[in-house]
Coordinates of C-alpha atoms and ligand atoms in Angstrom, one line a residue:
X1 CA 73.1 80.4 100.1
X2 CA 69.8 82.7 99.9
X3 CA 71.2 84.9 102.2
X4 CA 74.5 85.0 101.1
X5 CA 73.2 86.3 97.6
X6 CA 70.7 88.9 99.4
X7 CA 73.3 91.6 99.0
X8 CA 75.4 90.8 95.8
X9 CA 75.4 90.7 92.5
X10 CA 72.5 91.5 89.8
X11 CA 70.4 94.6 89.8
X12 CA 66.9 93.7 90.7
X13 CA 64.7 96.9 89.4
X14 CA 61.2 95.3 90.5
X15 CA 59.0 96.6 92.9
X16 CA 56.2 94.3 94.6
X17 CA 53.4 97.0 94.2
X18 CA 51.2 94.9 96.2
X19 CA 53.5 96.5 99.4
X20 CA 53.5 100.2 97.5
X21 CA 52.6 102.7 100.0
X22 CA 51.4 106.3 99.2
X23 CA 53.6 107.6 102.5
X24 CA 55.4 110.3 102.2
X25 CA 58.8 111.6 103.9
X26 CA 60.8 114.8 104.0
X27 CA 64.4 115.7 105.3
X28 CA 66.3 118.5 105.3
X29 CA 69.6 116.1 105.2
X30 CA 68.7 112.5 103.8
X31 CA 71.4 110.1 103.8
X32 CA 71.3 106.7 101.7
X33 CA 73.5 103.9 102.9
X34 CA 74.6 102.7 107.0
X35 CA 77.8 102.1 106.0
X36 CA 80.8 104.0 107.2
X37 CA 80.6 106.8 105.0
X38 CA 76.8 107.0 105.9
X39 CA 76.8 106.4 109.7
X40 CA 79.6 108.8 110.1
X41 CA 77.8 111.7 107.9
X42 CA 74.8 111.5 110.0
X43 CA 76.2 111.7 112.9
X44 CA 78.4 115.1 111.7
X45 CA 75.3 116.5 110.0
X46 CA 73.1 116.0 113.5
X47 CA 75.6 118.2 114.8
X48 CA 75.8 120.6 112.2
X49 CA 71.5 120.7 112.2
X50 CA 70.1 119.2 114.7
X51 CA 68.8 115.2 114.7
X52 CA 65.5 116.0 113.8
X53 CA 66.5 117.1 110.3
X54 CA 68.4 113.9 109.5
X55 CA 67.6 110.5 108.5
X56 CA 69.4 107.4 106.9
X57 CA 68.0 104.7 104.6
X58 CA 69.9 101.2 105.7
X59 CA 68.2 97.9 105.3
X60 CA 70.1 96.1 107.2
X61 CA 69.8 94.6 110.8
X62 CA 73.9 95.0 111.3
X63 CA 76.6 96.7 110.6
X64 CA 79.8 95.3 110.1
X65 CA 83.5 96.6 110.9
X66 CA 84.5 95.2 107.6
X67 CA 88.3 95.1 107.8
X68 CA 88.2 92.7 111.0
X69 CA 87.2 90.3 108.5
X70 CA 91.2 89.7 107.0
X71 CA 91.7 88.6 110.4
X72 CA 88.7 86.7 111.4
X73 CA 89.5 84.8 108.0
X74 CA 92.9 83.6 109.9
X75 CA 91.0 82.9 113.2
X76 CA 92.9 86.2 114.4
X77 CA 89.8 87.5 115.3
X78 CA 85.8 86.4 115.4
X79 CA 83.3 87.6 112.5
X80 CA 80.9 88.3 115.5
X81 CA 82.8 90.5 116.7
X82 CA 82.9 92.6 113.7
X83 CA 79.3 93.5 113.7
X84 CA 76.6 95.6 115.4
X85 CA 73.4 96.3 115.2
X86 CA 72.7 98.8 112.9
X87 CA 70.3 100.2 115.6
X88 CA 72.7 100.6 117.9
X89 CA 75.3 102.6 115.7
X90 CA 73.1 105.5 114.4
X91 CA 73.5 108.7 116.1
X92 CA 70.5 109.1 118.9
X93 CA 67.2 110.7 117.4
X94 CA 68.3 110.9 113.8
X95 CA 65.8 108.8 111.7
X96 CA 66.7 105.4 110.6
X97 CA 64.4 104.0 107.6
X98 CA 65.1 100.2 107.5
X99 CA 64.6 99.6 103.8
X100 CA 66.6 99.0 100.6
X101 CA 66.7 102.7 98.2
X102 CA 65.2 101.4 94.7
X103 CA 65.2 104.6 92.7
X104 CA 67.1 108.2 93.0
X105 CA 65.5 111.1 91.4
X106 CA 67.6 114.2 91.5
X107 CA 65.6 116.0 89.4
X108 CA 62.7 116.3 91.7
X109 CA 64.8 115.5 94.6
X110 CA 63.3 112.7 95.7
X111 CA 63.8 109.2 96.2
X112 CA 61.8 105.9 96.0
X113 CA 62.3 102.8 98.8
X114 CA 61.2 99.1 98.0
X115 CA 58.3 99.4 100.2
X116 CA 57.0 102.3 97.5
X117 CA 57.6 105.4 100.3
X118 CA 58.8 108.9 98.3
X119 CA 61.2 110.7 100.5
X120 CA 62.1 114.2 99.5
X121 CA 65.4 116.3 100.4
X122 CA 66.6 119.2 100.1
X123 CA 70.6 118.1 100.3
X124 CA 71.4 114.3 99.8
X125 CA 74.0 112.2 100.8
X126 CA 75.1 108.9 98.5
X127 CA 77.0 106.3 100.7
X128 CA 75.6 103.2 99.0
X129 CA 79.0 101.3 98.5
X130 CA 79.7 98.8 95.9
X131 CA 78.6 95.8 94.8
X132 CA 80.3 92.4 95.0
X133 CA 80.0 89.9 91.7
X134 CA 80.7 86.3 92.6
X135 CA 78.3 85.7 90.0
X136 CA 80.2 86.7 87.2
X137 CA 82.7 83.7 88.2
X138 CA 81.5 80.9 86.4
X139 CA 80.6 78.5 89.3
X140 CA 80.2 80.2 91.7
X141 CA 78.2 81.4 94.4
X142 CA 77.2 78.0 94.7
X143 CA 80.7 77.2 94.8
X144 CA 80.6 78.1 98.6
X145 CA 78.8 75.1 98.7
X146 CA 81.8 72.7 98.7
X147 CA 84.8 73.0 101.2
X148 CA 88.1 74.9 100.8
X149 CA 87.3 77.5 99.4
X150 CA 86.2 81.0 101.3
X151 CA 86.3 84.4 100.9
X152 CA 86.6 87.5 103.0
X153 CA 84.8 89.9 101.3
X154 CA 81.6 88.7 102.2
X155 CA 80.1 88.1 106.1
X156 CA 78.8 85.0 104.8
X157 CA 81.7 83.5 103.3
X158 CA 84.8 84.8 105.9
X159 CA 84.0 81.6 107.9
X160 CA 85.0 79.5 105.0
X161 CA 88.3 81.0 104.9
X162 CA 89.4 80.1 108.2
X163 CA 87.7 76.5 108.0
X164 CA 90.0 75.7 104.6
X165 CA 92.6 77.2 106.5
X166 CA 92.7 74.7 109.2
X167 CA 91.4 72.2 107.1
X168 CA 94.7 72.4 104.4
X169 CA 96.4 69.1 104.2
X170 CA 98.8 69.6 101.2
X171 CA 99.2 71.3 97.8
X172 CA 97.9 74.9 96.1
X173 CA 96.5 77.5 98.4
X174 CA 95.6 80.0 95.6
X175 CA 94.6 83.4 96.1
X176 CA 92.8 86.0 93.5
X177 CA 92.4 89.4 92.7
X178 CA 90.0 90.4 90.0
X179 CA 89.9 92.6 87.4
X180 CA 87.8 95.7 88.6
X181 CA 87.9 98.2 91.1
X182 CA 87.9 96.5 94.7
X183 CA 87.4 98.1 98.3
X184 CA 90.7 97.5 100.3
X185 CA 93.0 96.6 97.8
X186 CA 95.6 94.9 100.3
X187 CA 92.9 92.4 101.4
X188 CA 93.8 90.1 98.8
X189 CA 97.2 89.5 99.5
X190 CA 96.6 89.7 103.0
X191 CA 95.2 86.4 103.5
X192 CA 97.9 84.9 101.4
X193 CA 100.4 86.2 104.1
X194 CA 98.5 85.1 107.5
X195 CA 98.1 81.8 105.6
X196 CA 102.0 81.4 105.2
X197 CA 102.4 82.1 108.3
X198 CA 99.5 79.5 109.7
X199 CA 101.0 77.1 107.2
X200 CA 104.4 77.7 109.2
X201 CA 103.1 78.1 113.0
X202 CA 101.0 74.2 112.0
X203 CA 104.5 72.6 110.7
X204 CA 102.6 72.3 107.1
X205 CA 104.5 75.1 105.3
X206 CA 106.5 72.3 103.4
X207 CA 103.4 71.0 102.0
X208 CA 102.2 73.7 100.8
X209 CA 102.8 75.8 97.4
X210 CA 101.4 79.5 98.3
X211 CA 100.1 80.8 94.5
X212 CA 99.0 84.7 93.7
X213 CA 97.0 85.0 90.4
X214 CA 96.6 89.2 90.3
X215 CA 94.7 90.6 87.4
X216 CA 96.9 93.6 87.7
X217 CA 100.5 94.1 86.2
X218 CA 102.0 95.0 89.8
X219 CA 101.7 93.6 93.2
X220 CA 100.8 96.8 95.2
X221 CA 99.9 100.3 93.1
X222 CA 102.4 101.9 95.4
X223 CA 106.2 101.6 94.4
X224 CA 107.6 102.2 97.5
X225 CA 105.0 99.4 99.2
X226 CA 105.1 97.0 96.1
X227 CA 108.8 97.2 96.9
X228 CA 108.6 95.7 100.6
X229 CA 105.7 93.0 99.5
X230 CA 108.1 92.2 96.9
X231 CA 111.3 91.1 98.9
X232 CA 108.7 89.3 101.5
X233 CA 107.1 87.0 98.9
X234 CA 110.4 86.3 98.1
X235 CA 111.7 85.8 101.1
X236 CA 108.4 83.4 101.8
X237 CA 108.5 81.2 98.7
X238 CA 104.9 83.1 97.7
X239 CA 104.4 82.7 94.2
X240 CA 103.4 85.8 92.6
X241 CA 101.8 85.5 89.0
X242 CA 100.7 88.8 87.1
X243 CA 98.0 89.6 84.9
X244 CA 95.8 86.4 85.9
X245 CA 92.0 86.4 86.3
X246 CA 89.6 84.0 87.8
X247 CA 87.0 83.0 85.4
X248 CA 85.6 80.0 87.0
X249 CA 85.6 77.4 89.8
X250 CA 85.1 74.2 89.3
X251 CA 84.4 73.6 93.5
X252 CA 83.3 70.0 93.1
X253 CA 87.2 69.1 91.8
X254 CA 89.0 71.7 93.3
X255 CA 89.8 73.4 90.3
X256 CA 90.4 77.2 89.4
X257 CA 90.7 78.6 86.2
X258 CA 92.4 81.8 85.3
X259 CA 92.4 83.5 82.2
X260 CA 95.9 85.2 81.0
X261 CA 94.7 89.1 80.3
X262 CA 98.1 89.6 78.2
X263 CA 97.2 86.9 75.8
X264 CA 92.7 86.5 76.3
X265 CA 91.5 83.0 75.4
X266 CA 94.8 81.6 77.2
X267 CA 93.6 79.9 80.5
X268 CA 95.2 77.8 83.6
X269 CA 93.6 75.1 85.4
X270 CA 94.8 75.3 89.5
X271 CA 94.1 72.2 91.5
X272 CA 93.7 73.8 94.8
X273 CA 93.4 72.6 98.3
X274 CA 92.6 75.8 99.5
X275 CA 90.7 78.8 97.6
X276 CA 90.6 82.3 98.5
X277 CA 88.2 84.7 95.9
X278 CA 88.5 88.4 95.5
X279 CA 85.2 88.9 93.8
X280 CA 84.7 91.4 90.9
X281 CA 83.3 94.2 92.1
X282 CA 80.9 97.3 90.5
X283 CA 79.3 100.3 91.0
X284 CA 76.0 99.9 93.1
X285 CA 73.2 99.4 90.5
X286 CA 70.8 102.0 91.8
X287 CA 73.6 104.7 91.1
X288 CA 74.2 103.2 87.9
X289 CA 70.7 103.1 86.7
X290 CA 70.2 107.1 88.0
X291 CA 71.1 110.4 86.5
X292 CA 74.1 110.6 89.1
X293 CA 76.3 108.1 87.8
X294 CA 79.4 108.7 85.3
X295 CA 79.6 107.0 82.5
X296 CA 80.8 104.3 84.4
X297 CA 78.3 103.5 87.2
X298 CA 80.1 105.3 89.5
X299 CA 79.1 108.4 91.7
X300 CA 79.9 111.4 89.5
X301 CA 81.5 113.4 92.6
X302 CA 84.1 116.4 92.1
X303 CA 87.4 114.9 93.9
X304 CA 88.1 118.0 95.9
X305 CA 85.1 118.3 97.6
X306 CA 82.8 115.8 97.1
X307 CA 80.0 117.9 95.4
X308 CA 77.9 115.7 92.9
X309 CA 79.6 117.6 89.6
X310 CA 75.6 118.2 88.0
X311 CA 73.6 118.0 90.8
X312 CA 74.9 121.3 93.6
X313 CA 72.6 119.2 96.5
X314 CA 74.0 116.0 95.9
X315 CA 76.8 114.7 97.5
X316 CA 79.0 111.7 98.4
X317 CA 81.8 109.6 99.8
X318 CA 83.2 106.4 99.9
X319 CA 83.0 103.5 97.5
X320 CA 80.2 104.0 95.6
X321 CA 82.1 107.4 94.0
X322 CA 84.0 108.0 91.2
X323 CA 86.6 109.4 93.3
X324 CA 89.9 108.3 92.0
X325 CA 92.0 106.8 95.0
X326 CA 92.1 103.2 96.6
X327 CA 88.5 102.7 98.4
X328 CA 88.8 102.0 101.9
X329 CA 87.4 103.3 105.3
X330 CA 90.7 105.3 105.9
X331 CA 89.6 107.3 102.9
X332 CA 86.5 107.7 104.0
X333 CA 87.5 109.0 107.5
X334 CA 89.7 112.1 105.4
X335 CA 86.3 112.5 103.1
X336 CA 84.1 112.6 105.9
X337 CA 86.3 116.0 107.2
X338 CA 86.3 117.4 103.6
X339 CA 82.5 116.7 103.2
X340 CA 81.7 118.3 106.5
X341 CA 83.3 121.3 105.2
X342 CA 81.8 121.6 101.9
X343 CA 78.1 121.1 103.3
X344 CA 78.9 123.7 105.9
X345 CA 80.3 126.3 103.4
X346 CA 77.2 125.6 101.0
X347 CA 74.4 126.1 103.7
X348 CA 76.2 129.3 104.4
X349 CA 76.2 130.1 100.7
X350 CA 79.7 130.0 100.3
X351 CA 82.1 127.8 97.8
X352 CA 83.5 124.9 99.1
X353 CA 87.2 125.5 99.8
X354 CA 88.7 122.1 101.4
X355 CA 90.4 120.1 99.1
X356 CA 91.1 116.2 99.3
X357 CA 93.8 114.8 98.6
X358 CA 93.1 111.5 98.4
X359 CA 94.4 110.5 101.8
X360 CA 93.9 106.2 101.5
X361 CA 95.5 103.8 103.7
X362 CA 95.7 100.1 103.7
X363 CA 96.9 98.1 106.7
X364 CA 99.2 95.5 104.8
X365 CA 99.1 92.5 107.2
X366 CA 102.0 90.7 106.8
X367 CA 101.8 87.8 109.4
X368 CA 100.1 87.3 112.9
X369 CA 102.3 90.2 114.5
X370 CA 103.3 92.4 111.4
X371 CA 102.0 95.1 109.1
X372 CA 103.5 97.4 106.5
X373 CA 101.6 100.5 106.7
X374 CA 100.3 101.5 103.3
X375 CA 99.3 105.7 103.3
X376 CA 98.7 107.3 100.0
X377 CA 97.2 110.2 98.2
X378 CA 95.7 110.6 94.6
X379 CA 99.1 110.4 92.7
X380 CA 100.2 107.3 94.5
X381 CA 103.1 109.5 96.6
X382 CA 103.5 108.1 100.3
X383 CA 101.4 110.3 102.9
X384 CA 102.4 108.8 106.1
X385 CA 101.3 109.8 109.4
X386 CA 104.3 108.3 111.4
X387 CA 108.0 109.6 111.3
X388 CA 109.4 106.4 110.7
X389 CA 109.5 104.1 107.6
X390 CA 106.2 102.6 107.2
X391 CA 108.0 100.5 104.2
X392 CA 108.9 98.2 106.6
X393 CA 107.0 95.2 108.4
X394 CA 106.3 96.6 111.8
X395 CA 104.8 94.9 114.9
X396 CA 103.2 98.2 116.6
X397 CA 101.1 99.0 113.4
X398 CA 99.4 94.9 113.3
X399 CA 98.1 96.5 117.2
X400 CA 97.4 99.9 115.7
X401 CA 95.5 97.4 113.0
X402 CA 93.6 94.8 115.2
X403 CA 93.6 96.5 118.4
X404 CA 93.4 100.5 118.4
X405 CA 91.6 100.7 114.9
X406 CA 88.6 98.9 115.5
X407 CA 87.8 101.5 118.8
X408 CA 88.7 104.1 116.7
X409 CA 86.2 103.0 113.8
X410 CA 83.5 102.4 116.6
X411 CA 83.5 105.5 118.7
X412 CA 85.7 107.6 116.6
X413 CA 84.6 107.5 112.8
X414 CA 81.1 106.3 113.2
X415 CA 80.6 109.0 115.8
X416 CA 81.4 111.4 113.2
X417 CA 84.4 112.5 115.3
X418 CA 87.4 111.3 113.2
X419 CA 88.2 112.7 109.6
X420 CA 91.7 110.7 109.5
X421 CA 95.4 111.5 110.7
X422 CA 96.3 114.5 108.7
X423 CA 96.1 116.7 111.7
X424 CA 98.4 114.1 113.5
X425 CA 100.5 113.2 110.4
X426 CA 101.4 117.6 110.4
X427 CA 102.4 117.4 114.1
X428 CA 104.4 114.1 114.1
X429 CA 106.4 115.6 111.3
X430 CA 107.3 119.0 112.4
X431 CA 110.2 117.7 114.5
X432 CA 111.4 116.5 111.2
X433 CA 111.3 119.3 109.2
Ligands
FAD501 P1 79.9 100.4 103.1 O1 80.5 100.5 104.5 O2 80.0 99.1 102.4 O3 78.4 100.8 103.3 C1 77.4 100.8 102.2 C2 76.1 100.6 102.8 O4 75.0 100.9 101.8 C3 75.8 99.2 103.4 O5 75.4 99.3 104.7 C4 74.7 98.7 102.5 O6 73.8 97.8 103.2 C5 74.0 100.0 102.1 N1 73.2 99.8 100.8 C6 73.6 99.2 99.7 N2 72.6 99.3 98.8 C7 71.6 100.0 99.4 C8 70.3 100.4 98.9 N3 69.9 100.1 97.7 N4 69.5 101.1 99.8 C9 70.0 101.4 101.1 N5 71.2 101.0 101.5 C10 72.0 100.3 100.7 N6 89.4 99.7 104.8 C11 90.4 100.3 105.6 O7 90.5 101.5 105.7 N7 91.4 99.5 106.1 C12 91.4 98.1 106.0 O8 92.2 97.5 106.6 C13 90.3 97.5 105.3 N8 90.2 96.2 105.1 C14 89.2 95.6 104.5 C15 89.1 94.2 104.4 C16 88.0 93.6 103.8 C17 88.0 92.1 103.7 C18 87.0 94.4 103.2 C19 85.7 93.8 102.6 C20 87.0 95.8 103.3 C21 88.1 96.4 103.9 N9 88.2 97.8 104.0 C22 89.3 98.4 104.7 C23 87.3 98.7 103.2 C24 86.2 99.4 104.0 O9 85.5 98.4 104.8 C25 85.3 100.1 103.0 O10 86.1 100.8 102.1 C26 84.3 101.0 103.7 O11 83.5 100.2 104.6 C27 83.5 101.8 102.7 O12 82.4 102.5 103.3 P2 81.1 102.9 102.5 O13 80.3 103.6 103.5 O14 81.5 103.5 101.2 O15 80.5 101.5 102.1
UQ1_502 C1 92.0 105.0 109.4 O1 91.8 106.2 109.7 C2 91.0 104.0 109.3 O2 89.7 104.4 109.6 C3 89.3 104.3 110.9 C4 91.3 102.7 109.0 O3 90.2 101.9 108.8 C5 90.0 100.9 109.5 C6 92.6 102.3 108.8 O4 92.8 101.1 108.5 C7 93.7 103.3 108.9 C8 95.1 102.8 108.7 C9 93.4 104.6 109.2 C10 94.5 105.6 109.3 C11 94.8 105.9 110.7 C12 96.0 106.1 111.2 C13 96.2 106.4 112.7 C14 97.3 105.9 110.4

């Protein structure tokens, strides 16, 4: 369990000075995070100035294809195939530092790593992500201690999923969704689906009662989407209860509590015999605790082009900003374009003219062969790429999701060479117009 907590929950502001080094570090581009946002930035800014001028601060050893992991929670697909080592991602010759950012200083543009180094930049690039908060469940992480229950927002814990999966004999399989932000906000619901449809393909469907407890007031934040997920759980038997937030797991008895957010103090006790958590989620705390966060936590970006909004060298992209659209890597891939543009324009002196739109997608996996293909822009209105209706459950979009998107991701977005389908999206739709 040490290792699953490693990379969650509380801010740890500590520095072991006995490891402080007086070593110093300059780049002309210095990128925080390895993520997909940051391995994907590099790998456009080498091109834009060269490798040498370039480096990333990543601590860790892989880096992992995170939206495999709905699958590999259904046995659709293996965890170890999600990962890589970070090594092997980053872009030839650009400099990877392997440890953890512990203080940002715009100010005097610098920034401070565990091991005491001061870096300097003269443009910076946040990709730190967000942070997940099992903690803030009463019982857990230990929780993930005891069987049935998993979750597939963390590496550690997507293995559980698909052990209480095969492991479910009869009664609740219960799924959450928390009341904060969340990256990928399909995932939750996703799991409940490919379990149905396990539950079905195993001849244990009848046993089963298939329970989702959302802490939001709709099912999907897109009408036409929350429309089609709508008529499925129907059609499924999936129980769909609103406004209902985890609060604690008792793991030992199989018990999950959920608070009712339209009337607080009123709680449910689940008996469960299988557990999927959401986990709350937050800004990432070195943000939070720097001068470049809103008053949130959040990355204080503008949402057209990505500049920090006080800070002219500062920019960023993906889930750690404040940007205002679902967080997921298809978002990242259209901010990764618009970013690219804005740093161009602004080593040339120019303003930055691109503006996002807040392209988001969210592969909707409806069963082992289906998916309703979620594409969306900052005022929630359908953006989608394909002339047909993406409303629907289709099987060619669940191999566009588990087959074509993780090459894409690999050699397309991480190579800094895909900046998502709008270019695509234009040309599929002129016959239409
Ligand atoms: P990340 O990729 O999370 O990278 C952040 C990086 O910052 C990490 O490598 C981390 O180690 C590093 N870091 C953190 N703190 C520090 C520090 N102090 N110092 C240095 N480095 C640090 N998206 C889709 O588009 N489609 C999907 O179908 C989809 N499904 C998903 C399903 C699941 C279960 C999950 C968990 C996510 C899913 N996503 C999906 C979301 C997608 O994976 C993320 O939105 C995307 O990876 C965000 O990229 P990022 O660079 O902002 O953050
Ligand atoms: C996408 O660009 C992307 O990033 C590589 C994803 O992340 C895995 C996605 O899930 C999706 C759906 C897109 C959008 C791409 C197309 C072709 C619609």
């Amino acid at each position: 369990m040490a290792a699953f907590c490693r990379n969650v929950g509380i801010c740890a502001s500590h520095l072991n000075t006995s490891s402080r080094s007086s070593a110093k570090q300059h780049y002309k581009i210095l990128v925080l995070g390895g993520g997909t946002g940051g391995i994907s930035m590099s790998a456009r800014m080498k091109r834009m100035m060269g490798a040498e001028n370039v480096a990333v601060v990543e601590p860790s050893e892989m880096h992992y294809y995170q939206p495999l992991w709905t699958l590999a929670g259904a046995g659709a697909k293996t965890v170890a195939s999600s990962g890589r080592p970070t090594s092997s991602v980053m872009p030839s010759g650009v400099k990877l530092i392997k440890s953890k950012v512990q203080e940002i200083n715009p100010d005097t543009n610098t920034v401070r790593s565990d091991d005491g180094t001061q870096i300097s930049y003269e443009y910076l690039i946040v990709a730190l992500g967000l942070q997940l908060h099992f903690e803030k469940i009463k019982g857990l992480p230990e929780g993930f201690e005891h069987p049935k229950i998993g979750s597939n927002y963390s590496v550690e814990t997507v293995d559980k999923t698909w052990t209480a999966l095969q492991n479910f004999k009869e009664g609740n399989a219960v799924f959450s969704f928390p009341n904060t932000p969340i990256k990928c906000a399909g995932a939750p619901q996703k799991i409940m689906y490919l379990t149905d449809a396990f539950l079905r393909k195993t001849g244990k469907r009848e046993k089963a009662n298939i329970i989702y407890n959302t802490s939001l007031p709709v099912l999907f934040g897109v009408k036409k989407y929350a429309d089609s997920l709508w008529e499925i759980a129907k059609q499924r038997d999936l129980k769909v209860n609103l406004r209902q937030n985890l609060i604690e797991v008792r793991a030992d008895k199989q018990e999950a509590v959920f608070e009712n957010l339209d009337k607080p103090g009123e709680t449910t006790v689940f008996e469960y015999e299988m557990l999927h958590v959401t986990p709350p989620m937050g800004p990432n705390c070195v943000i939070k605790n720097s001068p470049l966060a809103d008053e949130s936590g959040w990355l204080d970006v503008d949402k057209g082009n990505l500049q920090h909004k006080r800070y002219p060298n500062v920019f960023g992209i993906g889930d750690c900003t404040n940007l205002p659209t679902s967080k997921t890597a298809a978002a990242v891939a259209a901010q990764s374009a618009v970013l690219n543009r804005t740093i161009k324009k602004i080593l040339k002196n120019e303003k930055p003219d691109k503006k996002y739109d807040g392209y988001t997608s969210c592969p909707l996996v409806t069963s082992y062969n289906t998916v309703v293909l979620a594409e969306f822009d900052y005022d929630g209105q359908p953006l989608e790429t394909f002339p047909i209706d993406q409303g629907k459950e289709r099987r060619l979009m669940y191999y566009m999701k588990a087959d074509l998107m993780p090459q894409l991701y690999w050699h397309g977005l991480l190579k800094g060479l895909w900046g998502g389908p709008e270019p695509y999206r234009k040309l599929m739709h002129l016959g239409m117009k």
